[in-house]
PDB file of C-alpha atoms in Angstrom:
ATOM      1  CA  MET A   1       6.140  14.193 -11.814  1.00 49.00           C
ATOM      2  CA  ARG A   2       7.358  12.441  -9.177  1.00 51.00           C
ATOM      3  CA  ARG A   3       9.217  15.526  -7.598  1.00 51.00           C
ATOM      4  CA  LEU A   4       5.521  17.389  -8.428  1.00 47.00           C
ATOM      5  CA  LEU A   5       3.954  14.989  -6.827  1.00 48.00           C
ATOM      6  CA  ILE A   6       6.194  14.638  -3.276  1.00 45.00           C
ATOM      7  CA  SER A   7       5.905  18.765  -3.217  1.00 48.00           C
ATOM      8  CA  ALA A   8       2.123  18.299  -3.542  1.00 48.00           C
ATOM      9  CA  VAL A   9       1.686  15.745  -0.441  1.00 49.00           C
ATOM     10  CA  PHE A  10       4.273  17.619   1.301  1.00 46.00           C
ATOM     11  CA  SER A  11       2.673  21.035   1.127  1.00 51.00           C
ATOM     12  CA  LEU A  12      -0.773  19.844   1.684  1.00 51.00           C
ATOM     13  CA  LEU A  13       0.540  17.625   5.229  1.00 51.00           C
ATOM     14  CA  VAL A  14       2.178  21.029   6.292  1.00 48.00           C
ATOM     15  CA  SER A  15      -1.078  23.253   5.508  1.00 51.00           C
ATOM     16  CA  GLY A  16      -2.966  20.470   7.349  1.00 46.00           C
ATOM     17  CA  ALA A  17      -0.748  20.610  10.828  1.00 45.00           C
ATOM     18  CA  TYR A  18       0.286  24.260  10.931  1.00 47.00           C
ATOM     19  CA  ALA A  19      -2.855  26.646   9.237  1.00 47.00           C
ATOM     20  CA  GLN A  20      -4.433  26.923  12.047  1.00 49.00           C
ATOM     21  CA  ILE A  21      -7.394  29.295  10.880  1.00 64.00           C
ATOM     22  CA  GLY A  22     -10.390  27.458  12.155  1.00 72.00           C
ATOM     23  CA  LEU A  23     -11.654  25.731  15.089  1.00 83.00           C
ATOM     24  CA  TYR A  24      -8.624  24.326  17.719  1.00 83.00           C
ATOM     25  CA  ARG A  25      -8.345  20.703  18.442  1.00 85.00           C
ATOM     26  CA  ASN A  26      -5.804  18.954  20.405  1.00 86.00           C
ATOM     27  CA  ASP A  27      -6.906  15.307  20.147  1.00 91.00           C
ATOM     28  CA  MET A  28      -4.461  12.359  20.156  1.00 94.00           C
ATOM     29  CA  SER A  29      -5.635   8.766  19.407  1.00 96.00           C
ATOM     30  CA  ILE A  30      -3.499   5.522  18.789  1.00 98.00           C
ATOM     31  CA  GLY A  31      -4.660   2.271  18.024  1.00 98.00           C
ATOM     32  CA  VAL A  32      -4.254  -1.033  15.652  1.00 98.00           C
ATOM     33  CA  ASN A  33      -5.438  -1.893  12.256  1.00 98.00           C
ATOM     34  CA  GLY A  34      -5.350  -4.927   9.976  1.00 98.00           C
ATOM     35  CA  GLY A  35      -6.533  -5.795   6.487  1.00 98.00           C
ATOM     36  CA  TYR A  36      -5.874  -7.476   3.109  1.00 98.00           C
ATOM     37  CA  VAL A  37      -3.837  -5.966   0.504  1.00 98.00           C
ATOM     38  CA  LEU A  38      -3.676  -7.013  -3.448  1.00 98.00           C
ATOM     39  CA  SER A  39      -0.721  -6.154  -5.121  1.00 98.00           C
ATOM     40  CA  ASN A  40       0.967  -6.368  -8.028  1.00 97.00           C
ATOM     41  CA  VAL A  41       4.250  -5.132  -9.885  1.00 98.00           C
ATOM     42  CA  GLY A  42       4.736  -2.767 -12.923  1.00 97.00           C
ATOM     43  CA  PHE A  43       7.208  -4.503 -14.954  1.00 97.00           C
ATOM     44  CA  ASN A  44       8.588  -2.890 -18.236  1.00 96.00           C
ATOM     45  CA  PRO A  45       8.862  -5.496 -20.200  1.00 96.00           C
ATOM     46  CA  LYS A  46       5.585  -6.473 -19.200  1.00 96.00           C
ATOM     47  CA  VAL A  47       4.900  -9.937 -17.146  1.00 97.00           C
ATOM     48  CA  ASN A  48       1.390 -11.173 -17.080  1.00 97.00           C
ATOM     49  CA  GLN A  49      -0.071 -11.178 -13.544  1.00 97.00           C
ATOM     50  CA  THR A  50      -3.093 -11.626 -11.404  1.00 96.00           C
ATOM     51  CA  TYR A  51      -3.255  -9.847  -8.125  1.00 97.00           C
ATOM     52  CA  HIS A  52      -1.340 -11.441  -4.910  1.00 98.00           C
ATOM     53  CA  GLY A  53      -3.160 -11.682  -1.865  1.00 97.00           C
ATOM     54  CA  GLY A  54      -1.412 -10.943   1.721  1.00 98.00           C
ATOM     55  CA  PHE A  55      -1.533  -9.503   5.268  1.00 97.00           C
ATOM     56  CA  THR A  56      -1.265  -6.242   6.325  1.00 98.00           C
ATOM     57  CA  GLY A  57      -1.412  -4.936   9.780  1.00 98.00           C
ATOM     58  CA  GLY A  58       0.466  -2.805  12.361  1.00 98.00           C
ATOM     59  CA  VAL A  59      -0.113   0.444  15.008  1.00 98.00           C
ATOM     60  CA  SER A  60      -1.771   4.175  13.667  1.00 98.00           C
ATOM     61  CA  PHE A  61      -1.292   7.517  15.233  1.00 97.00           C
ATOM     62  CA  ARG A  62      -3.755  10.258  14.640  1.00 97.00           C
ATOM     63  CA  TYR A  63      -3.360  14.193  15.975  1.00 96.00           C
ATOM     64  CA  VAL A  64      -6.610  16.173  15.120  1.00 94.00           C
ATOM     65  CA  CYS A  65      -5.489  19.860  14.681  1.00 90.00           C
ATOM     66  CA  GLU A  66      -8.306  21.914  13.837  1.00 89.00           C
ATOM     67  CA  LYS A  67     -11.754  22.038  12.327  1.00 88.00           C
ATOM     68  CA  TYR A  68     -12.364  24.430   9.534  1.00 86.00           C
ATOM     69  CA  PHE A  69     -16.362  24.922   8.720  1.00 87.00           C
ATOM     70  CA  SER A  70     -17.112  21.429   8.540  1.00 89.00           C
ATOM     71  CA  THR A  71     -13.870  19.865   7.718  1.00 93.00           C
ATOM     72  CA  ILE A  72     -12.020  17.942  10.638  1.00 93.00           C
ATOM     73  CA  CYS A  73      -8.370  18.233  10.135  1.00 95.00           C
ATOM     74  CA  ALA A  74      -5.775  15.711  10.968  1.00 95.00           C
ATOM     75  CA  LEU A  75      -2.424  14.137  10.805  1.00 97.00           C
ATOM     76  CA  GLN A  76      -2.517  10.181  10.611  1.00 98.00           C
ATOM     77  CA  ALA A  77       0.058   7.977  10.296  1.00 98.00           C
ATOM     78  CA  GLU A  78       0.955   3.688  10.664  1.00 98.00           C
ATOM     79  CA  VAL A  79       3.759   1.581  11.099  1.00 98.00           C
ATOM     80  CA  ASN A  80       2.676  -1.450   9.671  1.00 98.00           C
ATOM     81  CA  PHE A  81       3.975  -5.107   8.231  1.00 98.00           C
ATOM     82  CA  ALA A  82       2.300  -5.663   4.604  1.00 98.00           C
ATOM     83  CA  GLN A  83       3.107  -9.046   2.637  1.00 98.00           C
ATOM     84  CA  ILE A  84       3.217  -8.124  -1.106  1.00 98.00           C
ATOM     85  CA  GLY A  85       4.464  -9.024  -4.150  1.00 98.00           C
ATOM     86  CA  TRP A  86       3.264 -10.130  -7.489  1.00 98.00           C
ATOM     87  CA  LYS A  87       1.486 -13.603  -8.997  1.00 98.00           C
ATOM     88  CA  GLU A  88       1.980 -14.699 -12.600  1.00 97.00           C
ATOM     89  CA  GLU A  89      -0.821 -15.700 -14.969  1.00 97.00           C
ATOM     90  CA  ILE A  90       1.230 -17.905 -17.070  1.00 97.00           C
ATOM     91  CA  LEU A  91      -0.850 -19.085 -20.263  1.00 97.00           C
ATOM     92  CA  ASP A  92      -0.493 -19.874 -23.537  1.00 96.00           C
ATOM     93  CA  ALA A  93      -1.874 -18.031 -26.908  1.00 95.00           C
ATOM     94  CA  ASN A  94      -5.545 -19.237 -26.145  1.00 95.00           C
ATOM     95  CA  ASP A  95      -5.373 -17.742 -22.670  1.00 95.00           C
ATOM     96  CA  ALA A  96      -5.248 -21.701 -21.313  1.00 97.00           C
ATOM     97  CA  PRO A  97      -2.823 -22.510 -18.737  1.00 97.00           C
ATOM     98  CA  VAL A  98       0.937 -23.951 -19.545  1.00 97.00           C
ATOM     99  CA  ILE A  99       1.403 -27.267 -18.643  1.00 97.00           C
ATOM    100  CA  ASN A 100       5.248 -27.947 -17.527  1.00 97.00           C
ATOM    101  CA  PRO A 101       6.361 -30.898 -19.460  1.00 95.00           C
ATOM    102  CA  VAL A 102       7.979 -32.490 -16.556  1.00 96.00           C
ATOM    103  CA  THR A 103       5.395 -32.415 -13.964  1.00 95.00           C
ATOM    104  CA  GLY A 104       2.607 -32.460 -16.180  1.00 96.00           C
ATOM    105  CA  VAL A 105       0.726 -29.579 -14.239  1.00 97.00           C
ATOM    106  CA  ALA A 106      -0.268 -26.097 -15.083  1.00 97.00           C
ATOM    107  CA  GLU A 107       3.106 -24.099 -14.290  1.00 97.00           C
ATOM    108  CA  GLN A 108       2.333 -21.401 -11.557  1.00 97.00           C
ATOM    109  CA  TYR A 109       4.868 -18.578  -9.687  1.00 98.00           C
ATOM    110  CA  SER A 110       4.197 -16.014  -7.242  1.00 98.00           C
ATOM    111  CA  ARG A 111       6.706 -13.898  -5.153  1.00 98.00           C
ATOM    112  CA  THR A 112       5.950 -12.712  -1.428  1.00 98.00           C
ATOM    113  CA  MET A 113       7.779  -9.925  -0.023  1.00 98.00           C
ATOM    114  CA  ASN A 114       7.274  -8.912   3.458  1.00 98.00           C
ATOM    115  CA  TYR A 115       7.842  -4.918   4.031  1.00 98.00           C
ATOM    116  CA  VAL A 116       7.521  -2.583   6.791  1.00 98.00           C
ATOM    117  CA  GLN A 117       5.368   0.448   5.381  1.00 98.00           C
ATOM    118  CA  ILE A 118       5.207   3.605   7.309  1.00 98.00           C
ATOM    119  CA  PRO A 119       2.295   5.732   5.393  1.00 98.00           C
ATOM    120  CA  ILE A 120       1.817   9.749   6.965  1.00 98.00           C
ATOM    121  CA  PHE A 121      -1.646  11.240   5.825  1.00 98.00           C
ATOM    122  CA  ALA A 122      -3.113  14.552   5.608  1.00 97.00           C
ATOM    123  CA  HIS A 123      -6.834  13.444   6.892  1.00 97.00           C
ATOM    124  CA  LEU A 124      -9.939  15.365   6.216  1.00 97.00           C
ATOM    125  CA  GLY A 125     -12.980  14.532   7.475  1.00 96.00           C
ATOM    126  CA  TRP A 126     -16.605  15.571   7.547  1.00 96.00           C
ATOM    127  CA  GLY A 127     -19.340  14.349   9.964  1.00 93.00           C
ATOM    128  CA  SER A 128     -19.647  13.618  13.785  1.00 89.00           C
ATOM    129  CA  GLU A 129     -16.914  14.185  15.570  1.00 85.00           C
ATOM    130  CA  ASP A 130     -17.447  12.728  18.968  1.00 83.00           C
ATOM    131  CA  LYS A 131     -20.751  10.280  18.136  1.00 90.00           C
ATOM    132  CA  GLY A 132     -21.547   8.979  15.080  1.00 94.00           C
ATOM    133  CA  PHE A 133     -20.250   8.582  11.499  1.00 96.00           C
ATOM    134  CA  GLN A 134     -17.635  10.539   9.465  1.00 96.00           C
ATOM    135  CA  PHE A 135     -16.644  10.047   5.763  1.00 97.00           C
ATOM    136  CA  PHE A 136     -13.050  11.003   5.346  1.00 98.00           C
ATOM    137  CA  PHE A 137     -10.167  11.249   2.785  1.00 98.00           C
ATOM    138  CA  GLN A 138      -6.388  10.816   3.551  1.00 98.00           C
ATOM    139  CA  ALA A 139      -3.666  11.142   1.327  1.00 98.00           C
ATOM    140  CA  GLY A 140      -0.152  11.356   1.514  1.00 98.00           C
ATOM    141  CA  PRO A 141       3.706   9.875   1.512  1.00 98.00           C
ATOM    142  CA  GLN A 142       4.493   6.338   1.796  1.00 98.00           C
ATOM    143  CA  LEU A 143       7.837   4.542   2.880  1.00 98.00           C
ATOM    144  CA  GLY A 144       8.672   0.809   3.309  1.00 98.00           C
ATOM    145  CA  PHE A 145      11.691  -1.713   3.480  1.00 98.00           C
ATOM    146  CA  CYS A 146      11.891  -5.018   2.475  1.00 98.00           C
ATOM    147  CA  LEU A 147      12.695  -7.511   5.624  1.00 98.00           C
ATOM    148  CA  SER A 148      12.389 -11.078   3.504  1.00 97.00           C
ATOM    149  CA  GLU A 149      11.473 -12.563   0.362  1.00 97.00           C
ATOM    150  CA  SER A 150       9.876 -15.911  -0.734  1.00 97.00           C
ATOM    151  CA  THR A 151       9.234 -17.672  -3.882  1.00 97.00           C
ATOM    152  CA  LYS A 152       6.014 -20.061  -4.442  1.00 97.00           C
ATOM    153  CA  MET A 153       6.848 -21.848  -7.546  1.00 96.00           C
ATOM    154  CA  ASN A 154       5.674 -25.780  -8.851  1.00 96.00           C
ATOM    155  CA  PHE A 155       8.343 -26.753 -11.405  1.00 95.00           C
ATOM    156  CA  ASN A 156      12.149 -26.275 -11.682  1.00 94.00           C
ATOM    157  CA  PHE A 157      13.240 -23.182 -13.596  1.00 93.00           C
ATOM    158  CA  GLU A 158      15.231 -25.235 -15.990  1.00 94.00           C
ATOM    159  CA  ASP A 159      12.345 -27.345 -16.969  1.00 95.00           C
ATOM    160  CA  ILE A 160      10.162 -24.110 -17.456  1.00 96.00           C
ATOM    161  CA  ASN A 161       7.977 -24.085 -20.551  1.00 97.00           C
ATOM    162  CA  LEU A 162       8.710 -21.271 -22.719  1.00 96.00           C
ATOM    163  CA  ASP A 163       7.746 -22.949 -25.929  1.00 95.00           C
ATOM    164  CA  ASP A 164       3.968 -22.781 -25.116  1.00 96.00           C
ATOM    165  CA  ARG A 165       3.869 -19.478 -23.137  1.00 97.00           C
ATOM    166  CA  VAL A 166       2.799 -16.396 -25.222  1.00 96.00           C
ATOM    167  CA  ASN A 167       4.904 -14.022 -22.833  1.00 95.00           C
ATOM    168  CA  HIS A 168       8.304 -14.792 -22.490  1.00 95.00           C
ATOM    169  CA  THR A 169       9.436 -12.652 -19.612  1.00 96.00           C
ATOM    170  CA  VAL A 170      10.870 -14.526 -17.005  1.00 96.00           C
ATOM    171  CA  ALA A 171      13.884 -12.759 -15.937  1.00 95.00           C
ATOM    172  CA  GLN A 172      12.326 -11.667 -12.340  1.00 96.00           C
ATOM    173  CA  ASP A 173      11.641 -15.306 -11.040  1.00 96.00           C
ATOM    174  CA  THR A 174      15.305 -15.763 -10.397  1.00 94.00           C
ATOM    175  CA  MET A 175      16.306 -11.962  -9.243  1.00 95.00           C
ATOM    176  CA  ALA A 176      16.138 -11.073  -5.808  1.00 95.00           C
ATOM    177  CA  VAL A 177      14.987  -7.656  -4.881  1.00 96.00           C
ATOM    178  CA  GLU A 178      17.725  -5.451  -5.728  1.00 96.00           C
ATOM    179  CA  ASN A 179      16.109  -2.149  -3.834  1.00 96.00           C
ATOM    180  CA  LYS A 180      14.848  -2.973  -0.398  1.00 97.00           C
ATOM    181  CA  PHE A 181      13.987   0.947   0.010  1.00 97.00           C
ATOM    182  CA  ASP A 182      10.525   1.844  -1.457  1.00 98.00           C
ATOM    183  CA  TYR A 183       8.577   5.024  -1.623  1.00 98.00           C
ATOM    184  CA  GLY A 184       5.499   6.232  -3.474  1.00 98.00           C
ATOM    185  CA  ILE A 185       2.066   7.824  -2.712  1.00 98.00           C
ATOM    186  CA  ALA A 186      -1.036   6.579  -0.874  1.00 98.00           C
ATOM    187  CA  ALA A 187      -4.543   7.984  -1.017  1.00 98.00           C
ATOM    188  CA  GLY A 188      -7.529   6.367   0.775  1.00 98.00           C
ATOM    189  CA  LEU A 189     -11.400   6.963   1.471  1.00 98.00           C
ATOM    190  CA  GLY A 190     -13.267   5.424   4.184  1.00 98.00           C
ATOM    191  CA  VAL A 191     -15.938   5.960   6.975  1.00 98.00           C
ATOM    192  CA  GLU A 192     -15.403   6.202  10.680  1.00 97.00           C
ATOM    193  CA  TYR A 193     -17.625   5.910  13.471  1.00 97.00           C
ATOM    194  CA  SER A 194     -16.997   7.278  16.849  1.00 94.00           C
ATOM    195  CA  HIS A 195     -18.164   6.727  20.362  1.00 92.00           C
ATOM    196  CA  PRO A 196     -16.929   8.930  23.389  1.00 89.00           C
ATOM    197  CA  LYS A 197     -16.394   5.687  25.611  1.00 90.00           C
ATOM    198  CA  VAL A 198     -15.570   3.336  23.063  1.00 93.00           C
ATOM    199  CA  GLY A 199     -13.439   5.069  20.502  1.00 94.00           C
ATOM    200  CA  HIS A 200     -13.163   5.587  17.024  1.00 96.00           C
ATOM    201  CA  PHE A 201     -13.747   2.445  13.872  1.00 97.00           C
ATOM    202  CA  GLN A 202     -12.626   3.422  10.524  1.00 98.00           C
ATOM    203  CA  LEU A 203     -12.963   1.314   7.392  1.00 98.00           C
ATOM    204  CA  GLU A 204     -10.882   2.322   4.504  1.00 98.00           C
ATOM    205  CA  ALA A 205      -9.985   1.502   0.897  1.00 98.00           C
ATOM    206  CA  ARG A 206      -6.887   2.558  -0.312  1.00 98.00           C
ATOM    207  CA  TYR A 207      -4.958   2.493  -2.921  1.00 98.00           C
ATOM    208  CA  TYR A 208      -0.669   2.837  -3.201  1.00 98.00           C
ATOM    209  CA  TYR A 209       1.252   3.784  -6.173  1.00 98.00           C
ATOM    210  CA  GLY A 210       4.805   3.236  -5.845  1.00 97.00           C
ATOM    211  CA  LEU A 211       7.437   5.785  -7.448  1.00 97.00           C
ATOM    212  CA  GLY A 212      10.330   3.543  -6.664  1.00 96.00           C
ATOM    213  CA  ASN A 213      11.428   0.158  -8.574  1.00 97.00           C
ATOM    214  CA  ILE A 214      12.323  -3.249  -6.767  1.00 97.00           C
ATOM    215  CA  TYR A 215      14.973  -3.641  -9.526  1.00 97.00           C
ATOM    216  CA  GLY A 216      17.817  -1.568 -11.424  1.00 95.00           C
ATOM    217  CA  ASP A 217      16.054   0.809 -13.950  1.00 93.00           C
ATOM    218  CA  SER A 218      19.222   2.159 -15.700  1.00 93.00           C
ATOM    219  CA  LYS A 219      20.024   1.184 -19.566  1.00 92.00           C
ATOM    220  CA  LYS A 220      22.097  -1.688 -18.373  1.00 94.00           C
ATOM    221  CA  ASP A 221      19.473  -3.130 -16.452  1.00 95.00           C
ATOM    222  CA  TYR A 222      16.739  -5.636 -17.354  1.00 96.00           C
ATOM    223  CA  PHE A 223      13.716  -3.954 -16.262  1.00 97.00           C
ATOM    224  CA  GLY A 224      13.131  -0.404 -17.095  1.00 95.00           C
ATOM    225  CA  LYS A 225      10.597  -0.452 -14.539  1.00 97.00           C
ATOM    226  CA  SER A 226       9.227  -2.756 -11.502  1.00 97.00           C
ATOM    227  CA  ASN A 227       7.316  -0.479  -9.181  1.00 98.00           C
ATOM    228  CA  PHE A 228       4.442  -1.588  -6.822  1.00 98.00           C
ATOM    229  CA  GLY A 229       0.616  -1.156  -7.229  1.00 97.00           C
ATOM    230  CA  ASN A 230      -1.163  -1.955  -3.823  1.00 98.00           C
ATOM    231  CA  ILE A 231      -4.775  -2.015  -3.221  1.00 98.00           C
ATOM    232  CA  ILE A 232      -5.980  -2.353   0.593  1.00 98.00           C
ATOM    233  CA  VAL A 233      -9.091  -2.966   2.603  1.00 98.00           C
ATOM    234  CA  LYS A 234      -8.462  -2.367   6.238  1.00 98.00           C
ATOM    235  CA  LEU A 235     -10.020  -2.119   9.792  1.00 98.00           C
ATOM    236  CA  THR A 236      -8.733   0.628  12.153  1.00 98.00           C
ATOM    237  CA  TYR A 237      -9.421   1.149  15.709  1.00 98.00           C
ATOM    238  CA  LEU A 238      -8.251   4.351  17.905  1.00 97.00           C
ATOM    239  CA  PHE A 239      -8.807   5.197  21.584  1.00 95.00           C
ATOM    240  CA  ASP A 240      -8.043   8.781  22.714  1.00 93.00           C
ATOM    241  CA  ILE A 241      -4.920   9.699  24.757  1.00 93.00           C
ATOM    242  CA  ILE A 242      -5.797  13.266  24.713  1.00 87.00           C
ATOM    243  CA  ARG A 243      -8.994  14.921  24.080  1.00 83.00           C
ATOM    244  CA  THR A 244      -9.974  19.191  23.472  1.00 73.00           C
ATOM    245  CA  LYS A 245     -12.864  19.988  25.723  1.00 64.00           C
ATOM    246  CA  LYS A 246     -15.721  21.567  23.465  1.00 56.00           C
TER     247      LYS A 246
END
């Protein structure tokens, strides 16, 4: 399944870059992006979680290569810094918070991992090129590398209240990231407003599905799966460097 997904996305990127059968374009833009990312980790055995919130932002690049009928075809890429991870939902059998016997407060745990992420998209748009609104869809592979990680917890692991927890999976609480390299597939929908004298403003909702695992997944490892899932909302500003004369 992973090979099929990667092959399909690669074919889409290649066709978007080289299939010049429409109206030729040679538009290059660069800019910045920023937004908010909600993330979790798909653990197996399961770990109960809510979404971990964090910042994402970086630089964006876009190359528009052609307009095929009403479809504007481009490649768009980013180099981002992202705060992702997981936040545990520590509950008892009655869905009530688990109280730590030493601190007397509800147990809380979250892990933040700082990543450099590089998504590369086939970008398809419909609407105005020069002045006005455009709807777009983009999809492609994403690579990432973990720079650092930190843990936030309000109890000592030695004093953990396992008796009241409905989910007893806690091995992840003391395990550092084993596989710093991450890869997967991202796709997004958005709207863009363009003005020839100002630039391009994009508002996008995006989802990333990780195909790699942050922990080992062999038979001898504790977790069989530990991949990321990210929901991203971001705003991007692009300004033109090269513009096709129409």
